[in-house]
Coordinates of C-alpha atoms in Angstrom, one line a residue:
M1 CA 19.0 -5.1 -4.8
K2 CA 15.1 -6.1 -5.5
K3 CA 13.5 -6.8 -8.6
C4 CA 10.2 -5.9 -9.2
A5 CA 8.0 -4.6 -11.5
L6 CA 6.1 -1.0 -11.9
V7 CA 2.3 -2.9 -13.1
F8 CA -1.5 -1.4 -12.8
L9 CA -3.3 -2.1 -10.4
A10 CA -5.8 -4.4 -10.9
I11 CA -9.2 -3.6 -10.7
S12 CA -11.8 -5.7 -9.2
S13 CA -15.3 -5.4 -9.2
V14 CA -16.6 -7.1 -5.6
F15 CA -19.9 -7.5 -4.2
I16 CA -19.8 -7.3 0.4
S17 CA -22.3 -6.9 2.7
C18 CA -20.4 -5.4 5.4
K19 CA -19.7 -2.1 7.3
K20 CA -17.2 -0.2 9.2
D21 CA -16.9 -1.9 12.8
D22 CA -13.9 -0.2 13.8
D23 CA -13.3 3.4 15.5
A24 CA -11.7 5.8 13.3
S25 CA -9.6 7.5 15.4
G26 CA -6.9 6.9 13.6
S27 CA -4.1 7.7 16.6
Q28 CA -0.4 6.5 16.7
P29 CA 1.0 5.7 19.9
D30 CA 4.9 5.6 20.2
D31 CA 6.4 2.4 19.3
I32 CA 4.1 1.1 18.5
K33 CA 4.6 -2.4 16.9
A34 CA 4.2 -2.6 12.8
S35 CA 1.8 -5.3 12.9
A36 CA -0.3 -3.1 14.3
Y37 CA -0.1 -1.0 11.1
F38 CA -1.4 -5.2 8.8
P39 CA -4.0 -5.8 11.9
M40 CA -3.3 -9.8 11.3
T41 CA -6.0 -12.1 12.8
V42 CA -7.8 -14.1 10.2
G43 CA -10.9 -13.4 9.3
S44 CA -10.1 -9.4 8.8
Y45 CA -11.2 -7.9 5.6
W46 CA -10.8 -4.1 4.0
I47 CA -12.4 -2.7 1.0
Y48 CA -11.0 -0.3 -1.4
E49 CA -12.9 2.0 -3.5
N50 CA -10.8 3.5 -6.8
Y51 CA -9.4 7.2 -9.0
R52 CA -7.7 7.7 -10.7
I53 CA -6.2 10.6 -10.4
Y54 CA -3.5 12.9 -12.7
E55 CA -1.0 14.0 -10.1
N56 CA 2.4 13.2 -8.1
Y57 CA 1.3 12.8 -5.0
R58 CA -1.8 12.8 -4.5
I59 CA -5.2 14.0 -5.3
D60 CA -5.6 17.7 -3.6
T61 CA -8.0 21.1 -4.3
N62 CA -7.0 21.7 -7.9
G63 CA -6.4 17.8 -9.4
V64 CA -7.9 15.9 -11.2
E65 CA -9.4 12.3 -10.2
T66 CA -12.5 10.6 -11.6
K67 CA -13.8 7.3 -10.0
A68 CA -13.2 3.8 -11.7
N69 CA -16.8 2.1 -10.0
H70 CA -14.7 -0.4 -8.9
L71 CA -14.3 -2.0 -4.7
D72 CA -10.8 -3.8 -4.3
S73 CA -11.5 -5.9 -1.1
V74 CA -8.3 -7.7 1.1
Y75 CA -9.2 -10.1 3.6
I76 CA -6.9 -12.5 5.7
S77 CA -8.1 -15.8 4.3
K78 CA -5.7 -18.1 6.9
D79 CA -2.1 -17.9 8.6
T80 CA 0.5 -20.7 8.1
M81 CA 3.6 -22.0 9.8
L82 CA 7.1 -21.1 7.5
N83 CA 10.4 -22.2 9.1
G84 CA 9.1 -22.2 12.0
K85 CA 7.1 -18.5 12.1
K86 CA 4.1 -18.4 11.9
Y87 CA 3.1 -15.8 8.9
Y88 CA -0.9 -14.3 7.8
V89 CA -1.7 -14.5 4.2
F90 CA -3.7 -11.6 2.6
T91 CA -5.7 -13.1 -0.1
S92 CA -7.7 -10.2 -2.6
P93 CA -10.1 -11.6 -6.1
P94 CA -7.8 -13.2 -8.8
S95 CA -7.7 -10.1 -10.2
N96 CA -6.3 -7.9 -8.4
P97 CA -3.0 -10.2 -7.5
D98 CA -1.0 -7.2 -6.3
L99 CA -2.6 -7.4 -2.8
N100 CA -1.9 -10.9 -2.0
R101 CA 0.7 -10.8 1.0
I102 CA 2.3 -13.6 3.5
M103 CA 3.4 -11.3 6.5
R104 CA 4.9 -11.6 9.4
D105 CA 5.6 -9.0 12.2
S106 CA 10.0 -9.3 13.0
S107 CA 11.6 -6.7 15.6
D108 CA 8.9 -4.1 14.9
H109 CA 9.2 -4.4 11.2
L110 CA 6.7 -6.5 8.9
V111 CA 7.9 -8.8 6.7
N112 CA 7.7 -10.8 3.3
T113 CA 8.6 -14.9 3.1
K114 CA 11.8 -13.6 2.0
G115 CA 12.6 -11.7 5.3
E116 CA 12.3 -8.8 2.9
I117 CA 11.7 -5.2 5.5
L118 CA 8.3 -4.3 4.4
F119 CA 7.3 -1.9 6.8
A120 CA 9.2 -0.3 9.6
P121 CA 7.5 2.3 11.9
N122 CA 10.3 3.3 13.6
D123 CA 12.4 3.4 11.6
F124 CA 13.2 6.5 8.8
T125 CA 16.1 7.0 8.2
D126 CA 17.3 3.3 6.0
P127 CA 15.8 2.4 2.6
L128 CA 13.2 -0.5 3.2
E129 CA 13.1 -1.5 -0.9
T130 CA 15.1 -0.9 -3.1
Y131 CA 14.4 -1.6 -7.0
L132 CA 15.3 -2.3 -10.2
E133 CA 14.1 -4.1 -13.9
M134 CA 15.6 -4.0 -16.7
L135 CA 15.0 -4.0 -20.8
S136 CA 18.1 -6.2 -21.7
S137 CA 21.0 -7.6 -19.4
T138 CA 22.6 -3.8 -20.4
D139 CA 19.5 -1.3 -19.8
T140 CA 17.6 -0.5 -17.4
F141 CA 14.6 1.2 -17.6
Y142 CA 13.8 2.3 -13.6
T143 CA 15.5 2.5 -10.2
G144 CA 13.7 2.9 -7.0
V145 CA 13.2 3.3 -3.7
G146 CA 11.6 3.1 -0.5
R147 CA 11.7 4.8 2.6
M148 CA 8.7 5.5 4.8
E149 CA 8.2 9.1 6.0
K150 CA 6.4 11.3 8.6
L151 CA 3.7 13.1 8.5
T152 CA 2.7 16.4 9.8
N153 CA -0.9 16.8 8.2
K154 CA -4.3 13.7 8.7
V155 CA -5.0 12.3 5.8
E156 CA -8.3 12.4 5.0
T157 CA -10.2 9.9 3.8
T158 CA -14.4 9.7 3.4
L159 CA -13.7 7.5 7.0
G160 CA -12.6 10.4 9.0
S161 CA -8.9 13.0 9.1
F162 CA -6.0 9.9 10.1
E163 CA -2.5 10.0 11.2
A164 CA -0.7 7.9 9.8
L165 CA 2.8 7.3 8.3
R166 CA 3.6 6.7 4.8
F167 CA 5.7 4.7 2.6
R168 CA 6.6 6.3 -0.6
K169 CA 8.2 4.7 -3.6
S170 CA 10.3 6.9 -6.2
F171 CA 10.9 5.3 -9.4
T172 CA 14.0 7.2 -11.7
I173 CA 12.7 6.1 -14.9
V174 CA 15.6 6.3 -17.4
P175 CA 14.6 5.7 -21.1
K176 CA 13.3 8.8 -22.9
V177 CA 9.3 7.6 -22.2
V178 CA 6.6 9.5 -21.2
L179 CA 7.8 9.9 -17.7
Q180 CA 10.9 10.4 -16.2
N181 CA 9.9 10.2 -12.7
R182 CA 7.4 8.2 -10.2
D183 CA 6.4 9.2 -6.7
L184 CA 4.3 6.3 -5.6
S185 CA 2.8 6.1 -1.8
E186 CA 1.0 4.4 0.7
F187 CA -1.2 5.9 3.6
R188 CA -1.0 3.2 7.2
T189 CA -2.2 3.7 10.3
A190 CA -2.8 2.0 13.9
N191 CA -4.9 -0.1 14.7
I192 CA -6.9 0.4 10.9
G193 CA -4.7 -1.1 8.5
T194 CA -3.6 0.8 5.2
I195 CA -5.9 3.6 4.9
I196 CA -4.9 4.5 0.4
N197 CA -2.8 2.6 -1.3
Q198 CA -1.4 4.3 -5.1
T199 CA -0.1 2.3 -8.3
A200 CA 1.2 2.9 -11.4
S201 CA 2.9 2.5 -14.7
A202 CA 5.4 3.7 -15.9
T203 CA 4.1 5.1 -19.6
N204 CA 1.3 6.2 -18.2
P205 CA 0.9 10.0 -16.3
A206 CA -2.5 8.7 -14.9
I207 CA -2.4 7.6 -10.7
F208 CA -4.1 4.5 -8.8
E209 CA -5.8 5.7 -6.3
S210 CA -7.0 2.8 -3.6
R211 CA -9.6 5.0 -0.6
L212 CA -10.7 2.4 2.0
I213 CA -14.6 2.4 2.0
R214 CA -14.7 -0.1 4.6
Y215 CA -13.7 -2.5 7.0
H216 CA -13.4 -5.2 10.4
L217 CA -11.3 -6.4 12.4
N218 CA -11.5 -10.0 14.1

């Protein structure tokens, strides 16, 4: 069972002159490779605008949101060989280490260097990740599970409407804190990557949502 801390998104200011260079149709072919949801070419980058929202899913017309006035960025800085396999290094500013990842496509699954499955566009039954955080050797803080979900409706963003897949992380917080449960989501669309990502803390009702505003694929 994987240990993972449920932490705040580290938000950083990024000043980059760029534009969206790719078609934002967001079509989702059948049996697409997992790597299409994180296009892996050195030099590609994604820019996100951050919002603070107070809702368990994501903002709608009845919700409350506040623009954080900060941008986040992630880019593929290089590829690297590990144990005879090629991985791609996703890099963010030092103030936002949560977006740093090293990944490769393995049998239509995105995996990290430990072989843990991070995303599977054709697996909607199995849990991809499990989470366990302990307060002590005997006291559980929270447990959680991450699963893939299909969506019946398109996801609306400032770049347009996208057909997307959802990776949903559901947490159960054991002690009596502000919240007992958290649902956090990452929405990804083929041939673009992550279009929306949510992070939060276990004790604050706010959810931080990063929304794609610009990207470039090499």
